[in-house]
Coordinates of C-alpha atoms in Angstrom, one line a residue:
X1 CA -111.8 33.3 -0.4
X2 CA -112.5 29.8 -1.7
X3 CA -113.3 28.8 2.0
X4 CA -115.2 31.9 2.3
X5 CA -117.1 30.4 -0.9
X6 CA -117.7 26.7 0.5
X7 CA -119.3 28.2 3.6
X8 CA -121.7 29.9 1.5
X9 CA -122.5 26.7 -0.4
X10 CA -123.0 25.0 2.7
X11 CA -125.2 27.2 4.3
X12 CA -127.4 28.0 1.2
X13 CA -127.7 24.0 0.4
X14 CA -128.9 23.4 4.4
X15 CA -131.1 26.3 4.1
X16 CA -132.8 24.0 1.0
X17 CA -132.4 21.0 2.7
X18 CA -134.1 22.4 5.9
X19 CA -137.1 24.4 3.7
X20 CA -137.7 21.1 1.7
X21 CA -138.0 18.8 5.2
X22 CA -139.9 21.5 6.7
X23 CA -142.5 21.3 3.8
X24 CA -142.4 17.5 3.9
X25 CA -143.3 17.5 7.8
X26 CA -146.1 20.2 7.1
X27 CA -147.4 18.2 4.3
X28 CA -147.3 14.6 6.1
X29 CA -149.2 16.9 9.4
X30 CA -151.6 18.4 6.5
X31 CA -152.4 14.3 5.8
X32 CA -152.7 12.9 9.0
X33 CA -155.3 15.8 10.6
X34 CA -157.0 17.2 7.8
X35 CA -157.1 14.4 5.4
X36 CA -156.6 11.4 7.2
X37 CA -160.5 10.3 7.1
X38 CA -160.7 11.5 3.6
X39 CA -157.7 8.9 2.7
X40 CA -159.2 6.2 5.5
X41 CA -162.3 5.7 3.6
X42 CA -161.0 6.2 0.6
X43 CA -162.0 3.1 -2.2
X44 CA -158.8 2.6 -3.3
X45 CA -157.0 2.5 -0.2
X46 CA -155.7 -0.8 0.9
X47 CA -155.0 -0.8 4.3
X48 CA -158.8 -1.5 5.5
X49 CA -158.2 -4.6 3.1
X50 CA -155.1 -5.2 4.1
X51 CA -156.4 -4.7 8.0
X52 CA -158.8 -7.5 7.4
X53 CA -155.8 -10.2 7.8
X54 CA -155.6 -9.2 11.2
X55 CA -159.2 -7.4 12.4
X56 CA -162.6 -9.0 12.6
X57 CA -164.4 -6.9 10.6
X58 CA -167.5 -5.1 12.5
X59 CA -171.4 -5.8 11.4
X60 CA -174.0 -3.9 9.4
X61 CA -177.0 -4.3 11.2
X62 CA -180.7 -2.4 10.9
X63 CA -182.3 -0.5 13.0
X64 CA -183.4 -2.8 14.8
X65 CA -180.3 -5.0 15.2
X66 CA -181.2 -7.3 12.7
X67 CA -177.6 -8.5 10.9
X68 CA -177.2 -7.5 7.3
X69 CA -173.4 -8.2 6.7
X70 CA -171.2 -10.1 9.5
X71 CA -167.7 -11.7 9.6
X72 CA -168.1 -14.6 11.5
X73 CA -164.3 -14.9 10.8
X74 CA -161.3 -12.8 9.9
X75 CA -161.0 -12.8 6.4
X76 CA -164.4 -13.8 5.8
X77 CA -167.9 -11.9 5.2
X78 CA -171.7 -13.3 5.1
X79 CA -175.0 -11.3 4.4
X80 CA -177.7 -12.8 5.4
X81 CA -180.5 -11.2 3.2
X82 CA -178.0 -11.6 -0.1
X83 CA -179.5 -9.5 -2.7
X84 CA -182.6 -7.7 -1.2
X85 CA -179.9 -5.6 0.9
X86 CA -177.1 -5.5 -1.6
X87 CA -177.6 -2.2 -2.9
X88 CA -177.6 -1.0 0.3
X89 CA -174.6 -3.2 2.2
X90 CA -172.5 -3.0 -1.1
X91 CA -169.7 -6.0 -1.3
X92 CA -166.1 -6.2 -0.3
X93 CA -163.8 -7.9 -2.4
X94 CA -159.8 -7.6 -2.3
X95 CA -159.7 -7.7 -5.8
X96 CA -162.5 -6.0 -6.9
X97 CA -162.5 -3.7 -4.0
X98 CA -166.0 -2.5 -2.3
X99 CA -169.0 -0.6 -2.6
X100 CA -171.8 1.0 -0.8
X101 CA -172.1 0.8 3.2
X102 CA -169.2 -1.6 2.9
X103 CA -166.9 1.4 1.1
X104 CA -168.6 4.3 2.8
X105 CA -167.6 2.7 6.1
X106 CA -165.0 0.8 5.4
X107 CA -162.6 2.7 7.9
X108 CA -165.0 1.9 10.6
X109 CA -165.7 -1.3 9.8
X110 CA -162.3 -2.5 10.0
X111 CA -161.5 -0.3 13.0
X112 CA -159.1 2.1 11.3
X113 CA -161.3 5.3 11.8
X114 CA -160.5 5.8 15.6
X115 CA -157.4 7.7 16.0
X116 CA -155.1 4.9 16.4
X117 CA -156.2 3.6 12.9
X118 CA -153.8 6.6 11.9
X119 CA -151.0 6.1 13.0
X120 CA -149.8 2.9 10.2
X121 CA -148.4 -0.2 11.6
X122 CA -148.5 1.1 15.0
X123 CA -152.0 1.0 15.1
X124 CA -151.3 -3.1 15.0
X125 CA -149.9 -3.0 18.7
X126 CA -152.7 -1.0 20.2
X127 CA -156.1 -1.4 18.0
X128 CA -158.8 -3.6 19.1
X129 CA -158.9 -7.2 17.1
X130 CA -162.8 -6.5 16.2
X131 CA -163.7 -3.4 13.8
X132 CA -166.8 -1.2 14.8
X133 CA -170.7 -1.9 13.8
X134 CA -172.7 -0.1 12.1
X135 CA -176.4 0.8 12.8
X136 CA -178.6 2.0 9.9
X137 CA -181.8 4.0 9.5
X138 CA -183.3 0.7 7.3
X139 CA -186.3 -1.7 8.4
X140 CA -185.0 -5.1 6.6
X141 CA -189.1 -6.4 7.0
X142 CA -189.8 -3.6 5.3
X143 CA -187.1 -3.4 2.6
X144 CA -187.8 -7.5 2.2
X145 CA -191.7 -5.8 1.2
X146 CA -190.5 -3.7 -1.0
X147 CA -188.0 -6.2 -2.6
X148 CA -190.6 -8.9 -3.3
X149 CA -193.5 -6.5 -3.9
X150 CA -191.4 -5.7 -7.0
X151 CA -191.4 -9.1 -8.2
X152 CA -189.4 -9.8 -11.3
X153 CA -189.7 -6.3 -12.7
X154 CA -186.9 -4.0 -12.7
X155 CA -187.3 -1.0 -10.4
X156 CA -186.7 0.7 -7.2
X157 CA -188.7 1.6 -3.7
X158 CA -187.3 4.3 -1.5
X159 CA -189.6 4.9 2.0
X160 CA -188.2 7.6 4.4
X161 CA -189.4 9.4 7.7
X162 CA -190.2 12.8 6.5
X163 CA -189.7 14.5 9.8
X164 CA -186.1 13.4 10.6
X165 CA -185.0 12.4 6.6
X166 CA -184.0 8.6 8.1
X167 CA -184.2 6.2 5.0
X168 CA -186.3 3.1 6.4
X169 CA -186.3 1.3 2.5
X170 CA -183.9 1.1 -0.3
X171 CA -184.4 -1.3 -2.3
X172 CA -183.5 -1.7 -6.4
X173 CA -184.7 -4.7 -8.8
X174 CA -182.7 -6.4 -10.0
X175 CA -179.9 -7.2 -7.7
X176 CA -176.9 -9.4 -7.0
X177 CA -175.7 -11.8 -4.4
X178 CA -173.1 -9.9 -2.4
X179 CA -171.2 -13.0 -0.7
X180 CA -168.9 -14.0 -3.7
X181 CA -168.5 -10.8 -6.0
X182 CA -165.7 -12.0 -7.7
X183 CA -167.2 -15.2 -9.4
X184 CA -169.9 -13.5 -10.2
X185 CA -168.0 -10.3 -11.6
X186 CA -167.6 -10.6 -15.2
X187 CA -171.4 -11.7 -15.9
X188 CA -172.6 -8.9 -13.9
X189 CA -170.9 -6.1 -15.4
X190 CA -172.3 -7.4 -18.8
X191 CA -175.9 -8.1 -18.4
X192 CA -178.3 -5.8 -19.9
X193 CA -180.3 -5.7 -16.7
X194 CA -177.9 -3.7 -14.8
X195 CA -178.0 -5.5 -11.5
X196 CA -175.0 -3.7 -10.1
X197 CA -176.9 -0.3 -10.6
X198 CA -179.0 1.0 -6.9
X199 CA -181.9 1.9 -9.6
X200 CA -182.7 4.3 -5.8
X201 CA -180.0 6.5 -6.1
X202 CA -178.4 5.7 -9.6
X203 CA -181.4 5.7 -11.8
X204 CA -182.4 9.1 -13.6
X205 CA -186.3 8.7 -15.1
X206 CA -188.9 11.3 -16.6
X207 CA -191.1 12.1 -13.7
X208 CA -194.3 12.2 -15.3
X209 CA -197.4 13.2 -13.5
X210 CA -195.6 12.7 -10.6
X211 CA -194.0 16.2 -10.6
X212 CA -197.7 18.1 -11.0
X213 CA -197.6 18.8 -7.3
X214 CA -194.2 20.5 -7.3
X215 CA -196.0 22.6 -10.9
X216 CA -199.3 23.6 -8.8
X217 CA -197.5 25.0 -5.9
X218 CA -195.2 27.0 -8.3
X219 CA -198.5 28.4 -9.7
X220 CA -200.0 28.9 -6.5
X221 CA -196.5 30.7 -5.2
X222 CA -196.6 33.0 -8.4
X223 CA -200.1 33.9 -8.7
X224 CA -200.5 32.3 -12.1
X225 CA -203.8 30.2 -10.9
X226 CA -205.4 30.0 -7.0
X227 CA -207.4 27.2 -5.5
X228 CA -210.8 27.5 -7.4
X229 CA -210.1 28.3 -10.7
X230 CA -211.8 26.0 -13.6
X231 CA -210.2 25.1 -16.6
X232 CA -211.6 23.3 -19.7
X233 CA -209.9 20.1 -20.5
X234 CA -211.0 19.5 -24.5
X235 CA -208.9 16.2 -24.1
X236 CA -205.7 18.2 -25.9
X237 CA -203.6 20.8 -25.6
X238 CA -201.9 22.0 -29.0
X239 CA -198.5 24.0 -28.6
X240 CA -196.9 24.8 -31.6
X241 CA -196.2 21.8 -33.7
X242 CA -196.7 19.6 -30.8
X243 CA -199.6 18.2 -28.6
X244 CA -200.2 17.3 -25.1
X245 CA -203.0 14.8 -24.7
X246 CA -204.9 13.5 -22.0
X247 CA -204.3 9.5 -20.8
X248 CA -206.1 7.4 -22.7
X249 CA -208.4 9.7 -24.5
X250 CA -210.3 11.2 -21.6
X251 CA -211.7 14.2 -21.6
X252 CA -212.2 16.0 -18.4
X253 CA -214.3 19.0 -19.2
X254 CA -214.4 22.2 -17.1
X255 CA -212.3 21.0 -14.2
X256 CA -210.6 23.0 -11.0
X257 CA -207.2 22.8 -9.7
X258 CA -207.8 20.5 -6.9
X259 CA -210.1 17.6 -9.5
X260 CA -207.1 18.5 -12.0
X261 CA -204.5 16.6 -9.9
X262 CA -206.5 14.5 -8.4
X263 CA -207.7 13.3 -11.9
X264 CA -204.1 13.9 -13.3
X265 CA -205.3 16.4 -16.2
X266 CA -202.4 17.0 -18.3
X267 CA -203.8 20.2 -20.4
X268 CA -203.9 21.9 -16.9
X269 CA -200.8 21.3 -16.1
X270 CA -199.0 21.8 -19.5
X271 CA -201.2 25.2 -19.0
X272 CA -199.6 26.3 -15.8
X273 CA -196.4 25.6 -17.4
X274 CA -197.1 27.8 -20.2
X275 CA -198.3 30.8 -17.4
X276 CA -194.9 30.0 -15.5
X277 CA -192.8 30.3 -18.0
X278 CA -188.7 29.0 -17.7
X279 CA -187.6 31.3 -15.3
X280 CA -190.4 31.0 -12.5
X281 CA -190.0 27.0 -13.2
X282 CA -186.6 26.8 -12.7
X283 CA -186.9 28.6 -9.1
X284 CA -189.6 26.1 -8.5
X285 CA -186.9 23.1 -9.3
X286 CA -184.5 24.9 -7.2
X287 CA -186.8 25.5 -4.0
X288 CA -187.6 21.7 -4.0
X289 CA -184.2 20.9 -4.5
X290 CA -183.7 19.3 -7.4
X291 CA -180.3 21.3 -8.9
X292 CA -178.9 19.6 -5.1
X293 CA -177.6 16.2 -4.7
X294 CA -177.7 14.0 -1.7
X295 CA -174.1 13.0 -0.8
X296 CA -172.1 10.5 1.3
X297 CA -173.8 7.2 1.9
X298 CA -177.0 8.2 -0.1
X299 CA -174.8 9.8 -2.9
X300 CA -177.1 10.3 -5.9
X301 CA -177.5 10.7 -9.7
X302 CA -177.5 14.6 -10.2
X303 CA -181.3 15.3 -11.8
X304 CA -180.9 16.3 -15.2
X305 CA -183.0 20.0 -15.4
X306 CA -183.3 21.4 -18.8
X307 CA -182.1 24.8 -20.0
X308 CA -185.4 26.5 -18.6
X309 CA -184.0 29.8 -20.4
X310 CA -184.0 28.4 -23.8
X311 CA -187.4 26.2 -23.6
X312 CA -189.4 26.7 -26.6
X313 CA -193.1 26.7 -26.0
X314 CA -193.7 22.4 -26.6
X315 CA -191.4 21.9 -24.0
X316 CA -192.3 24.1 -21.3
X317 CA -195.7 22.5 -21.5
X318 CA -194.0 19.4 -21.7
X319 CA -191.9 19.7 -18.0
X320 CA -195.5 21.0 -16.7
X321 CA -196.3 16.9 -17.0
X322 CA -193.2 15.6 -16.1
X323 CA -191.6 14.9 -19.8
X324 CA -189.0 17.0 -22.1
X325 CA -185.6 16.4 -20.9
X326 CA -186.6 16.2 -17.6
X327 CA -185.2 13.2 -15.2
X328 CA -184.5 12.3 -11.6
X329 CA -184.2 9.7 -9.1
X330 CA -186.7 8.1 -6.9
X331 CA -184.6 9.0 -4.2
X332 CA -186.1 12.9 -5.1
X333 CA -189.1 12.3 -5.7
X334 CA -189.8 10.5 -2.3
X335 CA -188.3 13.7 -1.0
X336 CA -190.6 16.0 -3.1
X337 CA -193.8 14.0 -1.0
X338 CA -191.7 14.6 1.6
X339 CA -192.2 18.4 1.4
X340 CA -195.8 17.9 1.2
X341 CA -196.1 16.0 4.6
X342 CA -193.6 17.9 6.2
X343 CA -194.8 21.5 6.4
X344 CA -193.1 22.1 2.9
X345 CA -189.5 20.9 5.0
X346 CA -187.4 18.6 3.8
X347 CA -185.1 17.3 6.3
X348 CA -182.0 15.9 4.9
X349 CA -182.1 12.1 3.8
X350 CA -179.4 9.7 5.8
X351 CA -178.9 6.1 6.3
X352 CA -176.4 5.5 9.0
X353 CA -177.6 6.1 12.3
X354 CA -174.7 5.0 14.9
X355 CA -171.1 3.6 15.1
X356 CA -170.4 1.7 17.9
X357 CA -167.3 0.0 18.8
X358 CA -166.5 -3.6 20.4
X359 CA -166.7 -2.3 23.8
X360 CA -169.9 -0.5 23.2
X361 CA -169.2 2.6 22.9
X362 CA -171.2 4.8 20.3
X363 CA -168.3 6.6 18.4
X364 CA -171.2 8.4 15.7
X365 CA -174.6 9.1 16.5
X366 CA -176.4 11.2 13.8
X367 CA -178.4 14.3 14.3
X368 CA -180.9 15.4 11.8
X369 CA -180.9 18.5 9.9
X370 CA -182.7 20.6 7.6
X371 CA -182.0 20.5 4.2
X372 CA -184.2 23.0 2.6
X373 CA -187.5 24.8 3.0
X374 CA -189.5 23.8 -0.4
X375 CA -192.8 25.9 -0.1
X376 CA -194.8 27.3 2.9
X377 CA -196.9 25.1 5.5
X378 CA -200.4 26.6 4.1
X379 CA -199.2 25.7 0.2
X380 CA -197.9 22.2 1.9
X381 CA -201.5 21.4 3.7
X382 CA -203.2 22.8 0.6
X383 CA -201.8 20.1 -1.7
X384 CA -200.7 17.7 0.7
X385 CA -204.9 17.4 1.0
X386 CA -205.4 17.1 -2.7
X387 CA -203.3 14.4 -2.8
X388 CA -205.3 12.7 0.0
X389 CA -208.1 13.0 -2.4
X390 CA -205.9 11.5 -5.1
X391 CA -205.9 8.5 -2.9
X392 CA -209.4 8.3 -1.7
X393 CA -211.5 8.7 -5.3
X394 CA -208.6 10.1 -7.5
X395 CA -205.8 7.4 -9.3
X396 CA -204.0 6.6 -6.5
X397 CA -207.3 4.5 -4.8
X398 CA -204.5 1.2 -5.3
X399 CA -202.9 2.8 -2.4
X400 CA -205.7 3.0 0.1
X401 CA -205.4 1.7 3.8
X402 CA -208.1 1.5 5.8
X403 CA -208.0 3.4 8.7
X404 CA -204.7 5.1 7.1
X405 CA -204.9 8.8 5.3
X406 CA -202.8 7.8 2.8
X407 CA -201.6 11.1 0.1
X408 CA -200.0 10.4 -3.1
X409 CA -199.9 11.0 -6.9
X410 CA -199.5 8.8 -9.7
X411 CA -197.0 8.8 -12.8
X412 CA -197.1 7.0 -16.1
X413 CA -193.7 8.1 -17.5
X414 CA -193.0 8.0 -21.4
X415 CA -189.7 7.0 -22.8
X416 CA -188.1 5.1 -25.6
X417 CA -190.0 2.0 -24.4
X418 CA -193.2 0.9 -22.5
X419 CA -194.1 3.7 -19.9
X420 CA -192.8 3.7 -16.4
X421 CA -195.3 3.9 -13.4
X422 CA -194.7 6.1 -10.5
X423 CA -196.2 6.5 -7.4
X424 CA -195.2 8.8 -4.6
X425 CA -196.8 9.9 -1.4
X426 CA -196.8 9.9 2.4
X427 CA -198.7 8.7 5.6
X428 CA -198.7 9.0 9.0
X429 CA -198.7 5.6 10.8
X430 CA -198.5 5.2 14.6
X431 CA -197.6 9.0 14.8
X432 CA -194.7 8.6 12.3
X433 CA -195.1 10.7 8.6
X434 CA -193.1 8.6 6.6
X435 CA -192.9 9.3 2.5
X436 CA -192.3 7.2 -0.3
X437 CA -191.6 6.9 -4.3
X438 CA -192.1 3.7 -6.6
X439 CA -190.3 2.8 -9.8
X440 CA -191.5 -0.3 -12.0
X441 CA -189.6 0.2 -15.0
X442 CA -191.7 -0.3 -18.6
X443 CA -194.7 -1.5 -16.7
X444 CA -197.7 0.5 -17.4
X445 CA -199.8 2.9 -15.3
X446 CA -198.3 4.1 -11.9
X447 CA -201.9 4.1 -10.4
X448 CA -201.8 0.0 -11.0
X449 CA -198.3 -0.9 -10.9
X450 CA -196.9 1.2 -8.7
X451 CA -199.3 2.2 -6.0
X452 CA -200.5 -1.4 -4.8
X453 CA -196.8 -1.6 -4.0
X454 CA -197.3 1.4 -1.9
X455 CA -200.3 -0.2 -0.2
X456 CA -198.0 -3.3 0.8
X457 CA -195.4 -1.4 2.5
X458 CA -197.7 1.3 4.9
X459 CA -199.6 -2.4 5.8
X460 CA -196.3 -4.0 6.7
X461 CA -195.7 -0.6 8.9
X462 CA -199.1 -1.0 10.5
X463 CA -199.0 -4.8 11.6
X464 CA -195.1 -4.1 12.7

């Protein structure tokens, strides 16, 4: 009986043993094939610092080869445009640990992405001694443009091809010098300016006037207006307890759609708000994409939308300019003029174009995709021309290129301090459409702070 007993025991305690090794194996199977890239790139995993002892680390280069990070030694790293590409190249510190292209491909880099970068110590005995490159989407001339053409204010330039969504600038103001994080560490995580922010992605702002393209073609999709009807600008629009007036006093008088963004007449558009109404604005907001979120190596800020259900009257006319609650990133807004010179497409943004390893082999190559469909192609061309004219006699003229039809629309964004200028648009230069958005924070108006910027970077693309 009691031997009977003990066989039980045993059986029933290796049936346990066996169940619990059987769920370890599944579990360590689950990690290695369905996680292991996940964990690879991972910012707080150590082996691609620890990997760095023994691999030359592979380069970040542009897209036209031109070096932005390199490690001329193991152990050692060097970028050679310092803080006009930091917010893009990130830093890599062991301490500290690493950020942007550095993090996001930090696997590759260090050549623990490839299958034999999975299998742990190992890997040591096979892996190559050199970690993979990577290629990016960005133009360093032109990111260098956008970086000086900023000067000393703080802000941020984002310039993409609107037919493929590859991100040619990303440049934020003010930066930091990537080579030795660590010194610098404690000073930059306390100064007021923010340096360590990519103002591109990371920075959330009141749109102003800038969003009155997205408003007019949500009143064109609804019905609420059509392409020749007048208005009468008085200079003020009273709401309830609060008023929208018109930049710097002006008074535009009985206006049409097409002169009302071209001369940026708030009343209008705090009008067609009114017409819209919450519901119809907050489809509008979701067709152009603002309640989505780029991700990976271009992950940004989540807009901040209102409650369109509960907007009281002052505030509906308010989002109808671009103020309220309302704030996104430059990042979206250079996709909104995106959707305008794209056929109302907008393609989804990226930023690394190829992997390629030691031996040259090209391990990624990206493939563009469609993110969303914003509006139709006739709405597109419709407003994609007024803001053409916005350009040509409107207050965007700071932006005209000879020779260049050049679209945009001006912001002057008010917040808690001196207004923000905005300026986004789009050209097509040497038969490619690429789109844009400016940010010079507490600066003024967009049409003279922002859109000379503009001008600087489609002239660098022309003489390139």
């Amino acid at each position: 009986m009691v031997e009977r007993n003990n066989t039980r025991y045993i059986l029933r305690t290796a049936i346990i043993l066996l169940l619990a090794f059987s769920c370890l194996a599944l579990y360590v199977v689950y990690l290695q094939v369905w996680e292991a890239d996940r964990l690879a790139e991972h910012p707080l995993n150590r082996r691609a610092a620890l990997a760095e002892d023994s691999v030359l680390r592979g380069s970040i280069l542009d897209r036209k080869g031109e070096v932005l990070a390199l490690s001329p030694n193991v152990g050692e790293r060097r970028y050679p445009y310092g803080r006009i590409m930091a917010p893009v190249t990130g830093y890599l510190d062991d301490t500290i640990g690493s950020t942007g292209i550095e993090a996001y491909k930090g696997a590759e880099l260090s050549g623990h992405s490839r299958l034999l970068g999975r299998l742990g110590p190992l890997a040591q005995i096979f892996s190559s001694a050199r970690g993979d490159d990577v290629y990016l989407t960005l133009d360093a001339a032109l990111q260098e443009t956008a970086y000086e053409a900023l000067g000393e204010r703080r802000g941020a330039v984002v310039m993409l091809d609107a037919e493929s969504g590859a991100v040619l600038v990303l440049a934020s103001r003010p930066s930091f010098d990537p080579s030795d994080i660590q010194a610098q560490w404690d000073r930059l995580r306390q100064d007021k300016e923010s340096p360590l922010v990519n103002r591109a992605l990371q920075g959330l702002y009141p749109p102003g006037s800038t969003i009155k393209p997205l408003i007019l073609d949500a009143a064109l999709e609804n019905g609420v207006t059509n392409s020749k009807e007048v208005f009468d600008c008085t200079g003020a629009l009273k709401v309830g307890d609060s008023v929208i007036h018109e930049s710097h006093g002006a008074v535009h008088g009985r206006i049409d759609v097409e002169h009302a963004l071209i001369e940026s007449c708030n009343t209008t558009f705090g009008s067609l708000a009114l017409r819209l109404g919450g519901k119809k604005l907050a489809d509008a907001f979701r067709r152009f994409g603002f309640e989505e979120t780029a991700q990976g190596e271009l992950a940004e800020a989540a807009a901040h939308l209102p409650d369109f259900a509960s907007l009281g009257q002052g505030d509906t006319a308010q989002i109808g300019i671009g103020q309220s609650t309302l704030l996104v990133t430059p990042l979206h807004m250079a996709l909104l003029a995106a959707a305008f010179a794209n056929d109302g497409v907008v393609m989804k943004p990226y930023m690394v174009e190829r992997v390629v390893t030691p031996n040259g082999i090209t391990l990624e190559q990206h493939r563009s995709e469609k993110w969303f469909e914003a509006t139709t192609a006739a709405r597109a061309s419709l407003i994609h021309g007024f803001m053409e004219e916005v350009v040509q006699e409107g207050t965007g003229t700071a932006a005209a290129l000879r020779g260049v039809r050049v679209a945009g629309k001006t912001g002057t964004a008010e917040n808690s301090g001196e207004d923000h200028a905005w300026f986004i648009g789009s050209a097509e230069i040497k038969g490619r459409k690429v789109a844009f958005a400016i940010l010079v924070e507490n600066s003024g108006g967009g049409g003279t702070e922002a859109a000379p910027i503009a001008r600087k970077l489609l002239e660098k693309l022309q003489d390139d």
